[in-house]
Amino acid sequence: MNLDELKSVARAIVAQHKGVLAADESSPTIKKRFDTIQVESTEENRRRYREILFTADGIERQIGGVILFDETLRQRTRDDIPFPQLLSGRGIIPGIKVDQGAKALALHPGEKVTEGLDGLRDRLAGYKQLGAQFAKWRAVIEIDERDIPSPFGIRANAHALARYAALCQEAGLVPIVEPEVLMDGAHGIERCEAVTAQALQAVFAELDAHGVLFEGMLLKPNMVIAGKKCPRQAGVREVAEATLRCLRRTVPAAVPGIVFLSGGQSAEDATDHLNAMNAMGPQPWEVSFSYGRALQAPVLAAWQGQEDKVAAAQTALMNRCHLNGLARAGKYSRSMESTA
Ligand code: 13P
């Protein structure tokens, strides 16, 4: 393990203006996204769609890394260039989703734990050979009225995240550690803040116990936000303040960057929240993005699976990248959306 390399890759992903494009939807998830635009989820359609994303003009200005799915890491452009090579050639660091999904946690009804540790050491070696320089593992924590998550559910997920992160660093890959507290449900923002804090405390305790180098990892948390079904939705400033308060209490300053997931927020809200946090002044870590839906929803809507709409789809991606790049510096304003 080369510690300096891990540190420099982690820092490069969240360099000034930059964040991550999460394009690592598993086959069932990308099918769900394609269903919304009536595009069949064939291997070629998935390849073509990802090619449209990765060849959009100028996105390397705001995209420091792209997370790929196993299938995508092995696919190529029309001109026969492997996707990892295409991205690296543009100065974008290729990464790989390595978890195998959240499954029911035995004897804990309503809770999940993420699988994928068995054989992970060998898979990581293979991914590194294929050009990946970082990895992602997502833990899913649901909030329910009935004492969910339980302290054990949180601990089980934190332990798996830490085992994954240690294996990544051993293999020379930067781990993105993603404990996602879901925004489904009717809970208020206060409950989200409390659960997010518990989850992050547990995650950093386990990472430390496993010997993970904080300087060579990135954290991908949810923002602190009210559940989708909560009648009182917090405003942008309240979300930004609660999120920063929660993270400052739980995330060591040695971590180079926090790259938020969008989690079902609209593209505009995700950008606005990121902007508000950056406008609140310097933080101990880079405050950035690793958005899936918040970068891609407008692209899918513009593309519709049609070749004559590829340019419009790429423009939609470039626009979101540009606006999130501004939000990285606290220089975005909602009024910029209408002129896009
Ligand atoms: P969203 O931004 O759509 O939540 O996706 C990010 C991600 O990678 C979830 O694992």
Short mmCIF file of C-alpha atoms in Angstrom, two decimals, residues 32 144 152 194 253 268:
data_model
loop_
_atom_site.label_atom_id
_atom_site.label_comp_id
_atom_site.label_asym_id
_atom_site.label_seq_id
_atom_site.Cartn_x
_atom_site.Cartn_y
_atom_site.Cartn_z
CA LYS A 32 -35.63 1.56 -13.25
CA ASP A 144 -38.65 4.15 11.02
CA PHE A 152 -26.78 -3.10 16.26
CA ALA A 194 -29.50 12.38 15.34
CA ALA A 253 -10.45 16.85 9.91
CA GLU A 268 -31.72 22.05 -8.09
#
